[in-house]
mmCIF file of C-alpha atoms and ligand atoms in Angstrom:
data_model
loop_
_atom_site.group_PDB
_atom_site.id
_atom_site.type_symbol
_atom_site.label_atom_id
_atom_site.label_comp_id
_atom_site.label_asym_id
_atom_site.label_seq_id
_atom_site.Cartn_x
_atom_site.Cartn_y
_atom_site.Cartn_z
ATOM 1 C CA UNK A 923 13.560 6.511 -25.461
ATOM 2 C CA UNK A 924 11.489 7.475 -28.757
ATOM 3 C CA UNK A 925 8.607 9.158 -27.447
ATOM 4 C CA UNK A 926 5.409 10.364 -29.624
ATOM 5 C CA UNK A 927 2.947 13.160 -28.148
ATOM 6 C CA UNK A 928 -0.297 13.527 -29.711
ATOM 7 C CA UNK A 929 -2.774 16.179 -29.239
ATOM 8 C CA UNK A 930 -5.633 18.114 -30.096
ATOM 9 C CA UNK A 931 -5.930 21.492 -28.845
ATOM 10 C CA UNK A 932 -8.931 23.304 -30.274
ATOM 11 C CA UNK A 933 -10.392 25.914 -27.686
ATOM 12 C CA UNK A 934 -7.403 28.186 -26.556
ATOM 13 C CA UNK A 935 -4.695 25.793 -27.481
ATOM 14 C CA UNK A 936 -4.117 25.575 -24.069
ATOM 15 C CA UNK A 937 -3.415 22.076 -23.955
ATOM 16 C CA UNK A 938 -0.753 22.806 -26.818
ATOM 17 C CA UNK A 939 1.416 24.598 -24.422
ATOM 18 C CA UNK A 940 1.226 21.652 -21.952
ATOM 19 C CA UNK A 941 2.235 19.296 -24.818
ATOM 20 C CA UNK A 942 5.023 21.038 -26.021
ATOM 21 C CA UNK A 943 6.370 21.353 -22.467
ATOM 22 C CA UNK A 944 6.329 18.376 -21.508
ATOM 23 C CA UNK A 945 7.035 17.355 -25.427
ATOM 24 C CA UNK A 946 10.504 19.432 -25.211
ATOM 25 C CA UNK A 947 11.627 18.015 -21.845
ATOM 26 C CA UNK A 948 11.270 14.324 -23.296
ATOM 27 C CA UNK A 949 12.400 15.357 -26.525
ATOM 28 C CA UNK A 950 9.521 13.293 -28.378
ATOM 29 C CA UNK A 951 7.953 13.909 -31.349
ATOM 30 C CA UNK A 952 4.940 15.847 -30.923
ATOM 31 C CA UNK A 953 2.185 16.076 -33.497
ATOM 32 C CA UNK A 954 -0.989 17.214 -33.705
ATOM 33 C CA UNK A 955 -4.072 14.392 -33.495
ATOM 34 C CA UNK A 956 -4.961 15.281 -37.637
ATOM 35 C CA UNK A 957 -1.388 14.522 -38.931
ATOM 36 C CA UNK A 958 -1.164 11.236 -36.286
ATOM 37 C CA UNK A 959 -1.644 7.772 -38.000
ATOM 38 C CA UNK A 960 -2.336 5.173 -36.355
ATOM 39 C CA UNK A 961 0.135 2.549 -37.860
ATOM 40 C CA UNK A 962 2.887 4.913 -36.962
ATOM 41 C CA UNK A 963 2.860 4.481 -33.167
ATOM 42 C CA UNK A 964 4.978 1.067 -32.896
ATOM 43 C CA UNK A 965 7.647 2.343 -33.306
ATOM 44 C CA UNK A 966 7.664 4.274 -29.941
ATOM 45 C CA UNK A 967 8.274 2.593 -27.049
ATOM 46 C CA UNK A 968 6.161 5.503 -25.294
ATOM 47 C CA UNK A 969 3.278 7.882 -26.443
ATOM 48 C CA UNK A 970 1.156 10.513 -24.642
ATOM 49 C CA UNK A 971 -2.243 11.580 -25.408
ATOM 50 C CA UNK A 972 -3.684 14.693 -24.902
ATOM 51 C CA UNK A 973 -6.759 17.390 -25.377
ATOM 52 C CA UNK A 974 -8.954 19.947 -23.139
ATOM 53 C CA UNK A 975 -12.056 18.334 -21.553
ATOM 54 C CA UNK A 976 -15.165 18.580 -23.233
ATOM 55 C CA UNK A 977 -18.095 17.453 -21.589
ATOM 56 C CA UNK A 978 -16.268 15.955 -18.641
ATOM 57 C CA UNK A 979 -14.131 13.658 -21.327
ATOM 58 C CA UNK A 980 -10.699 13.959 -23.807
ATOM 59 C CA UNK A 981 -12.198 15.457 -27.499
ATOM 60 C CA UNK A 982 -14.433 12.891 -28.705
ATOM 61 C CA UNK A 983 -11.939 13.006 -32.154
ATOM 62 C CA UNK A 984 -9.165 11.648 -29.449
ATOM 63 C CA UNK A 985 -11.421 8.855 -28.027
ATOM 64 C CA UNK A 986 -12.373 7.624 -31.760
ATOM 65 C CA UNK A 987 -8.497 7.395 -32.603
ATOM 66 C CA UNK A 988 -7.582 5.294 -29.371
ATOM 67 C CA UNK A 989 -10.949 3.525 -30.699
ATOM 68 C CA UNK A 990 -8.941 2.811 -34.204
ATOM 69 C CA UNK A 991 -5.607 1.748 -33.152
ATOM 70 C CA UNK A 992 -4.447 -1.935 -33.632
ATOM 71 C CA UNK A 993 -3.927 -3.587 -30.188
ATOM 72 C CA UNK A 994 0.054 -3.318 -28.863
ATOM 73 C CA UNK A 995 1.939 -5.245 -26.698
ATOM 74 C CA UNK A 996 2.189 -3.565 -22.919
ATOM 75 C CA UNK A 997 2.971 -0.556 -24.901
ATOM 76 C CA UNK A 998 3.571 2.522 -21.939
ATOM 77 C CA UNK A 999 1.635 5.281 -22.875
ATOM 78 C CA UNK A 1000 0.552 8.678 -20.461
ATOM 79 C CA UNK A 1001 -2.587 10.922 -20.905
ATOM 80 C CA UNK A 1002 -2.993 14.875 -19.711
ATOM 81 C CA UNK A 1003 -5.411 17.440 -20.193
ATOM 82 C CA UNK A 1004 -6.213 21.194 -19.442
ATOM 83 C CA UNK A 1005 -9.673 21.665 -17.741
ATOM 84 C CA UNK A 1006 -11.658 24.909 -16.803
ATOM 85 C CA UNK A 1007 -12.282 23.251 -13.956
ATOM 86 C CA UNK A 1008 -10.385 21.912 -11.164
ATOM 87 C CA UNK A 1009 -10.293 18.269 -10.909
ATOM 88 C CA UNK A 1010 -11.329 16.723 -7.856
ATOM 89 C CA UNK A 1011 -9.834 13.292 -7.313
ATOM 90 C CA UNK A 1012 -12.922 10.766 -6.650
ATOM 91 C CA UNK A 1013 -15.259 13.606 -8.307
ATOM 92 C CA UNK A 1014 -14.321 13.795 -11.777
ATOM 93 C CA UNK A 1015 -12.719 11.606 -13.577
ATOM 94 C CA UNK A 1016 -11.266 13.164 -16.559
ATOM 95 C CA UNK A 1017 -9.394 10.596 -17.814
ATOM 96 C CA UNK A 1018 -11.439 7.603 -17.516
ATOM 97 C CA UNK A 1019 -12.947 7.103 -20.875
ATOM 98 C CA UNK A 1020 -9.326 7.647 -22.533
ATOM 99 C CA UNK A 1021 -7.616 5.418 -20.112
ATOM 100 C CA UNK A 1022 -10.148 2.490 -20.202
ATOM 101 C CA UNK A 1023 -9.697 2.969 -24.098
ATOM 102 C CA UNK A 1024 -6.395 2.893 -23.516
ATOM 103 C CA UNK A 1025 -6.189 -0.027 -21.049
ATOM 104 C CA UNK A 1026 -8.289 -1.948 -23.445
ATOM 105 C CA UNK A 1027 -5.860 -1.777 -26.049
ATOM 106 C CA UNK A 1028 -3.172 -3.103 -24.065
ATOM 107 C CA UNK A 1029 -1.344 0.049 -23.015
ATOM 108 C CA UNK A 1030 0.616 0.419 -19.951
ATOM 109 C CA UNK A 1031 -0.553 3.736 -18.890
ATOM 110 C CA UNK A 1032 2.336 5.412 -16.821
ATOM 111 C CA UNK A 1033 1.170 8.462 -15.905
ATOM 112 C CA UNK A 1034 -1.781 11.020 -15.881
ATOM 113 C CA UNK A 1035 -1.139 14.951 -15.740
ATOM 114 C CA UNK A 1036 -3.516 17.426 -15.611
ATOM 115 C CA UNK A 1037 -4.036 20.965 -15.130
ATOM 116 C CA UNK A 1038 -6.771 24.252 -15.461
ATOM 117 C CA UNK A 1039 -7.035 25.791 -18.529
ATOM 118 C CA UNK A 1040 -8.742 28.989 -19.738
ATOM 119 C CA UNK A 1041 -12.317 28.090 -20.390
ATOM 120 C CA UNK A 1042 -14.504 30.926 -22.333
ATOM 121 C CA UNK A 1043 -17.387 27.591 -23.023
ATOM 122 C CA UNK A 1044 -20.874 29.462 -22.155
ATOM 123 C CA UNK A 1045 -22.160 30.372 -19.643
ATOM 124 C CA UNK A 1046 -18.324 31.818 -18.772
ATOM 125 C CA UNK A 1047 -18.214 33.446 -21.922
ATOM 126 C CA UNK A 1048 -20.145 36.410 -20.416
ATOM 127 C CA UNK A 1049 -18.040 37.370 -17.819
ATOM 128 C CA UNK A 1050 -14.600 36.766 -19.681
ATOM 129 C CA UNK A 1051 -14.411 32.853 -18.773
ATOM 130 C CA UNK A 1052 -13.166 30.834 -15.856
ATOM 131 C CA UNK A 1053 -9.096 29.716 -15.289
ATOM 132 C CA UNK A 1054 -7.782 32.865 -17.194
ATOM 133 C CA UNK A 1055 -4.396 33.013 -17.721
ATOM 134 C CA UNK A 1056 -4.255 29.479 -17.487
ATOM 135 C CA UNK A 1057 -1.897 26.980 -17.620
ATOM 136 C CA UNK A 1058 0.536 29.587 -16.318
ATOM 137 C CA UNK A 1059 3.784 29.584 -15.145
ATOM 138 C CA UNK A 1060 3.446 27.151 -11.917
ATOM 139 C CA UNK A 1061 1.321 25.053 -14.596
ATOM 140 C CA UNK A 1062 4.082 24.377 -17.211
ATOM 141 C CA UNK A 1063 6.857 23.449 -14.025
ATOM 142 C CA UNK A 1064 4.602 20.977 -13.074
ATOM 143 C CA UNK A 1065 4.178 19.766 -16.778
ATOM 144 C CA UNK A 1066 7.993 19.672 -16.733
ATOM 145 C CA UNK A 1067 8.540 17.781 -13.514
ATOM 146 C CA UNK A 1068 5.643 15.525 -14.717
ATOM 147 C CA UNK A 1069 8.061 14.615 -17.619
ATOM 148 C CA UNK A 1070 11.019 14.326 -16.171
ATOM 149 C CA UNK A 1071 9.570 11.741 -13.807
ATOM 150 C CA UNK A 1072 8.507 9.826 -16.474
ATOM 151 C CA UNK A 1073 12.095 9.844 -17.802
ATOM 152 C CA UNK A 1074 13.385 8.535 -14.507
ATOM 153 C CA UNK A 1075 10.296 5.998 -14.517
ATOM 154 C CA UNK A 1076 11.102 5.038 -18.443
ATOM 155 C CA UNK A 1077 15.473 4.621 -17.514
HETATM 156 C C1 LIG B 1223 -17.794 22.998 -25.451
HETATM 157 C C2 LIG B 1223 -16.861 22.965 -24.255
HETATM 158 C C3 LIG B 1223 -17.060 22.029 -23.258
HETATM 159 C C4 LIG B 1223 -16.196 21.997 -22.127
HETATM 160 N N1 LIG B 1223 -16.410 21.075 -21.140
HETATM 161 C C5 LIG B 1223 -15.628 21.106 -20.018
HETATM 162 C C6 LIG B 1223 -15.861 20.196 -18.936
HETATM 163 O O1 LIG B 1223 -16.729 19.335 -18.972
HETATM 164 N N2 LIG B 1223 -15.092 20.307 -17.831
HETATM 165 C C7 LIG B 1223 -14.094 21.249 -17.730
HETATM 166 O O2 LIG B 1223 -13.437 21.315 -16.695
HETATM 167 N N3 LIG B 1223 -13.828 22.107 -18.756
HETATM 168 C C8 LIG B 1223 -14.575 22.050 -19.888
HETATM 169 N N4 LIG B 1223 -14.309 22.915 -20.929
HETATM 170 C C9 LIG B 1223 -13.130 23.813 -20.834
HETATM 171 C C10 LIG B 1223 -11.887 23.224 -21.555
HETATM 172 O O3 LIG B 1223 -11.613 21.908 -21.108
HETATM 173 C C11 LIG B 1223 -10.657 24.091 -21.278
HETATM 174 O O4 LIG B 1223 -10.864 25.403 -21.712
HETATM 175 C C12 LIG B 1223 -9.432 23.499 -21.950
HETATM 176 O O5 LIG B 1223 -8.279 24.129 -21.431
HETATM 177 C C13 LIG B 1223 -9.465 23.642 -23.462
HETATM 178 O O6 LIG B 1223 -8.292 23.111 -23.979
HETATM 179 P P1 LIG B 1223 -7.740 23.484 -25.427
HETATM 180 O O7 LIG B 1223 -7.546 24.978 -25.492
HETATM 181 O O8 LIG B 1223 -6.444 22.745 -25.502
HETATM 182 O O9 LIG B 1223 -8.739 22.939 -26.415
HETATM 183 C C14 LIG B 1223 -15.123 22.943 -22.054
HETATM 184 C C15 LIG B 1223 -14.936 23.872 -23.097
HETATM 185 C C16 LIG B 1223 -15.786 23.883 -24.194
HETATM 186 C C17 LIG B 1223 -15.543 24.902 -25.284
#
């Protein structure tokens, strides 16, 4: 299964760490959003999409390239984040405005992971920031179990 990862990890690079977990345990190819082109992603037959949440959203700069890609066929693609928050299911819905993107395009998408991530933003800046230490340990098992059952899903 040729698998492509993009991501763009700008605050802690917390979200890095999730991508190259779960990037390793698929073996894909796993590239930062700045070097990805947009042409280039046919040739997987699965790519995941990634950032922190800003403003209750993926980066912006991750929306815009979804926003740029040429339509694909039922092309199976999964989305995660790292939030300073905790995501409530039915409360927030951090991956809506990627996966309607997505959806619009014609991706499959196949799965969603998510997890906290260490968030210094203000007004947590003054007292060290929220979800320190974050993704830890637990975190990056459940990124890895994430993958792998997207490798039994994908077989
Ligand atoms: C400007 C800004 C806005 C943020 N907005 C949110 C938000 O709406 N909800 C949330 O849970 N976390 C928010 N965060 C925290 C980040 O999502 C969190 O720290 C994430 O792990 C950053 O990922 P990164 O290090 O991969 O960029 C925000 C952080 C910054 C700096």
């Amino acid at each position: 299964m040729r698998t492509l990862i993009i991501y763009i990890s700008i605050h802690h690079k917390n979200t890095e760490r999730i991508a190259k977990t779960i990037g390793d345990t698929l073996e894909a190819k796993t590239i930062k959003l700045y070097d990805a082109d947009v042409n280039a992603i046919s040739k997987y037959d699965l790519i995941g999409f990634g950032s922190g949440i800003y403003f209750g959203k993926h980066h912006r700069s991750l929306l815009k390239f979804v926003d740029r890609l040429p339509r694909m066929e039922r092309k199976k693609a999964f989305i995660f984040s790292t939030s300073g928050i905790m995501k409530i299911p039915y409360l927030h819905d951090f991956d809506k405005a990627l996966e309607k993107r997505l959806l619009k395009k014609g991706f499959d998408v196949v799965g969603k992971f998510s997890c906290r991530g260490w968030d210094t933003a203000i007004p947590f800046k003054l007292f060290g920031g929220i979800s320190k230490n974050r993704p830890n340990e637990k975190d990056f098992k459940k990124a890895k179990d994430f993958a792998n059952g997207l490798k039994m899903n994908m077989n």
